[in-house]
Amino acid sequence: MIRARVIGTGHYLPERVLTNFDLEKMMDTSDEWIRQRTGIEQRHVAAPDQATSDLAVLAAQRALKDAGLAPFDIDLIICCTTTPDHLFPATACLIQHRIEARNAAAFDLNAACSGFVYGLATATAFIESGRFRRVLLIGAEVATNRLNWKNRDTAVLFGDGAGAVVLQGEEGERGVLSTYLAADGADAHLLMLPAGGSRIVPTKENIGTEVHDFQMRGQELFKRAVLAFGSAIQKALEQNGISASDVDLFIPHQANVRIIQAAADRAGLSGDKVFLNLDKVGNTTAASIPIALDQALQAGRVVPGKLILLAAFGAGLTWGSAVIRW
Ligand code: COA
């Protein structure tokens, strides 16, 4: 059977770092509150002239180098993002041009913080069907320039960054073993950016009003996230006929350390099997898992033969999981 195997990874984080202490000077918050409630200590912030594709290109080039491939080897580029450079064309097309991946089809995928897991399922399906052999899958976000820095509810949570993986179709036991995706649009209102699409177009009257801010019902989301992570993990274990003790490393979407710990505890995943980097990067939405995966590889925590579990939850609502035999 043809499996989708990750043959290269890369990530890019913008140079500028904004610490919780910096935020203390900008709004009514404290390092202590942010660390205790979220686990975040700092986040990276894109420069004013850096858009999502700029971060994505750097992550993609690193992943291609790691894979030992040339850009023209890539058949498909999927860019998972909620903060595309433009409403259209797709950011994936801009990346395709910038890295000169002339043979690649390209499209964007928006499943918010679950974007990478949705993208992985999509790429895997294309590869397993034989339609494409090599897919460049990117998660990239510049969220900080959409934040209202007076709104402490959301401003303290998010950071910018990009992560990329190259997937290749190969025979064998290594690669993506399973994916699981779910959604519940009934609770779309729990996390959204209302304006900018066709429902609320930007007008002179609404610029500067709350319809252009991230709107989030934090406590409700928190509860939904713990349940959704739990169900996504359970499905992943069932799909593979394994138990939590068989998992070597759990790389969750990095939203809040308390959500991750609650989900891991419920699933019976011990703390030493959970990879965390949100203290240093915050919630980078669709970029969160590929950044964490690349850092986990660099830290020697992902090595051939290991069983890696990914799980994510985000706006939509969306959630899902994947199991990879590395
Ligand atoms: N700094 C200081 N105080 C803050 C604050 C901040 N940044 N944000 C909120 N507070 C205050 C509140 O006003 C409230 O004060 P009060 O008790 O005087 O009313 C108090 O802290 C507690 O607020 P609450 O919202 O109950 O905190 P919480 O423990 O639920 O934590 C979140 C808030 C947002 C960190 C948490 O709900 C969360 O992480 N939710 C999920 C969000 C998320 O992950 N979104 C992305 C999904 S992928």
Short mmCIF file of N, CA and C and ligand atoms in Angstrom, two decimals, residues 27-30 33-34 37-38 113 152-153 156-158 191 216-219 221-222 253 255-256 258-259 283 313-315, ligand 1:
data_model
loop_
_atom_site.label_atom_id
_atom_site.label_comp_id
_atom_site.label_asym_id
_atom_site.label_seq_id
_atom_site.Cartn_x
_atom_site.Cartn_y
_atom_site.Cartn_z
N MET A 27 -1.33 46.69 27.87
CA MET A 27 -2.71 46.44 28.27
C MET A 27 -2.75 46.00 29.74
N ASP A 28 -3.95 45.92 30.27
CA ASP A 28 -4.11 45.55 31.68
C ASP A 28 -4.01 44.03 31.82
N THR A 29 -2.76 43.55 31.87
CA THR A 29 -2.55 42.11 32.03
C THR A 29 -1.27 41.91 32.82
N SER A 30 -0.89 40.66 33.08
CA SER A 30 0.36 40.42 33.80
C SER A 30 0.98 39.12 33.30
N TRP A 33 -0.53 36.17 35.14
CA TRP A 33 -1.85 35.72 34.67
C TRP A 33 -1.70 34.92 33.38
N ILE A 34 -0.94 35.44 32.44
CA ILE A 34 -0.84 34.78 31.13
C ILE A 34 -0.18 33.41 31.28
N ARG A 37 -2.64 30.98 33.23
CA ARG A 37 -3.88 30.61 32.54
C ARG A 37 -3.66 29.96 31.18
N THR A 38 -2.48 30.24 30.57
CA THR A 38 -2.28 29.72 29.20
C THR A 38 -1.00 28.92 29.03
N CYS A 113 -7.36 26.54 13.51
CA CYS A 113 -6.26 25.88 14.24
C CYS A 113 -6.16 24.39 13.91
N ARG A 152 -7.43 42.35 25.85
CA ARG A 152 -6.54 41.37 26.51
C ARG A 152 -7.06 39.94 26.41
N ASP A 153 -8.37 39.78 26.14
CA ASP A 153 -8.92 38.42 26.04
C ASP A 153 -8.24 37.62 24.93
N VAL A 156 -3.31 38.31 24.04
CA VAL A 156 -2.20 37.62 24.72
C VAL A 156 -1.97 36.20 24.17
N LEU A 157 -2.91 35.71 23.35
CA LEU A 157 -2.87 34.29 23.01
C LEU A 157 -2.07 33.95 21.75
N PHE A 158 -2.11 34.84 20.76
CA PHE A 158 -1.66 34.43 19.42
C PHE A 158 -0.26 34.91 19.06
N LEU A 191 -15.63 31.50 18.09
CA LEU A 191 -14.35 32.12 17.70
C LEU A 191 -14.44 32.53 16.24
N MET A 216 -14.10 36.05 20.65
CA MET A 216 -13.85 34.73 21.24
C MET A 216 -14.58 34.58 22.56
N ARG A 217 -15.28 33.45 22.71
CA ARG A 217 -15.89 33.12 24.01
C ARG A 217 -14.97 32.07 24.64
N GLY A 218 -13.98 32.58 25.40
CA GLY A 218 -12.87 31.77 25.88
C GLY A 218 -13.27 30.57 26.72
N GLN A 219 -14.14 30.81 27.71
CA GLN A 219 -14.47 29.70 28.62
C GLN A 219 -15.20 28.56 27.91
N LEU A 221 -15.09 27.90 24.71
CA LEU A 221 -14.13 27.26 23.81
C LEU A 221 -13.25 26.28 24.57
N PHE A 222 -12.83 26.71 25.76
CA PHE A 222 -11.97 25.87 26.58
C PHE A 222 -12.62 24.50 26.81
N HIS A 253 -2.05 20.65 18.87
CA HIS A 253 -2.13 22.08 18.57
C HIS A 253 -1.89 22.83 19.87
N ALA A 255 -2.62 25.57 21.97
CA ALA A 255 -3.52 26.68 22.26
C ALA A 255 -3.38 27.14 23.71
N ASN A 256 -3.40 26.17 24.60
CA ASN A 256 -3.39 26.48 26.03
C ASN A 256 -2.89 25.24 26.76
N ARG A 258 -3.26 24.27 29.67
CA ARG A 258 -4.26 23.61 30.54
C ARG A 258 -5.19 22.71 29.71
N ILE A 259 -5.53 23.16 28.49
CA ILE A 259 -6.35 22.32 27.60
C ILE A 259 -5.58 21.05 27.25
N ASN A 283 -0.06 30.67 20.47
CA ASN A 283 -0.93 29.93 19.56
C ASN A 283 -0.71 30.46 18.14
N PHE A 313 -7.69 21.36 17.49
CA PHE A 313 -9.04 21.89 17.68
C PHE A 313 -9.00 23.37 17.31
N GLY A 314 -10.06 23.86 16.68
CA GLY A 314 -10.03 25.28 16.34
C GLY A 314 -11.38 25.82 15.93
N ALA A 315 -11.35 27.07 15.46
CA ALA A 315 -12.57 27.75 15.03
C ALA A 315 -13.26 26.92 13.96
N1 COA B 1 -4.92 39.33 31.62
C1 COA B 1 -5.40 39.48 32.86
N2 COA B 1 -6.65 39.15 33.21
C2 COA B 1 -7.45 38.64 32.26
C3 COA B 1 -7.01 38.46 30.93
C4 COA B 1 -5.68 38.83 30.64
N3 COA B 1 -5.16 38.70 29.40
N4 COA B 1 -8.03 37.95 30.21
C5 COA B 1 -9.06 37.79 31.04
N5 COA B 1 -8.72 38.23 32.29
C6 COA B 1 -9.54 38.23 33.49
C7 COA B 1 -11.01 38.22 33.20
O1 COA B 1 -11.49 39.52 32.97
C8 COA B 1 -11.55 37.60 34.45
O2 COA B 1 -11.62 38.58 35.46
P1 COA B 1 -12.81 38.58 36.56
O3 COA B 1 -12.64 37.28 37.29
O4 COA B 1 -12.48 39.79 37.37
O5 COA B 1 -14.07 38.67 35.78
C9 COA B 1 -10.49 36.60 34.87
O6 COA B 1 -9.30 37.02 34.21
C10 COA B 1 -10.80 35.17 34.46
O7 COA B 1 -11.22 35.17 33.12
P2 COA B 1 -11.65 33.84 32.40
O8 COA B 1 -12.07 34.14 31.01
O9 COA B 1 -12.57 33.08 33.30
O10 COA B 1 -10.24 33.06 32.38
P3 COA B 1 -9.96 31.61 31.91
O11 COA B 1 -9.31 30.84 32.99
O12 COA B 1 -11.11 30.97 31.18
O13 COA B 1 -8.82 31.84 30.82
C11 COA B 1 -8.54 31.89 28.44
C12 COA B 1 -9.12 32.60 29.66
C13 COA B 1 -8.89 32.69 27.20
C14 COA B 1 -7.04 31.81 28.60
C15 COA B 1 -9.14 30.46 28.37
O14 COA B 1 -10.53 30.51 28.50
C16 COA B 1 -8.81 29.76 27.08
O15 COA B 1 -7.66 29.47 26.80
N6 COA B 1 -9.85 29.46 26.25
C17 COA B 1 -9.61 28.84 24.98
C18 COA B 1 -9.11 29.89 24.02
C19 COA B 1 -8.45 29.30 22.85
O16 COA B 1 -7.68 28.39 22.99
N7 COA B 1 -8.75 29.82 21.66
C20 COA B 1 -8.19 29.33 20.48
C21 COA B 1 -8.84 28.03 20.13
S1 COA B 1 -7.79 27.13 19.07
#
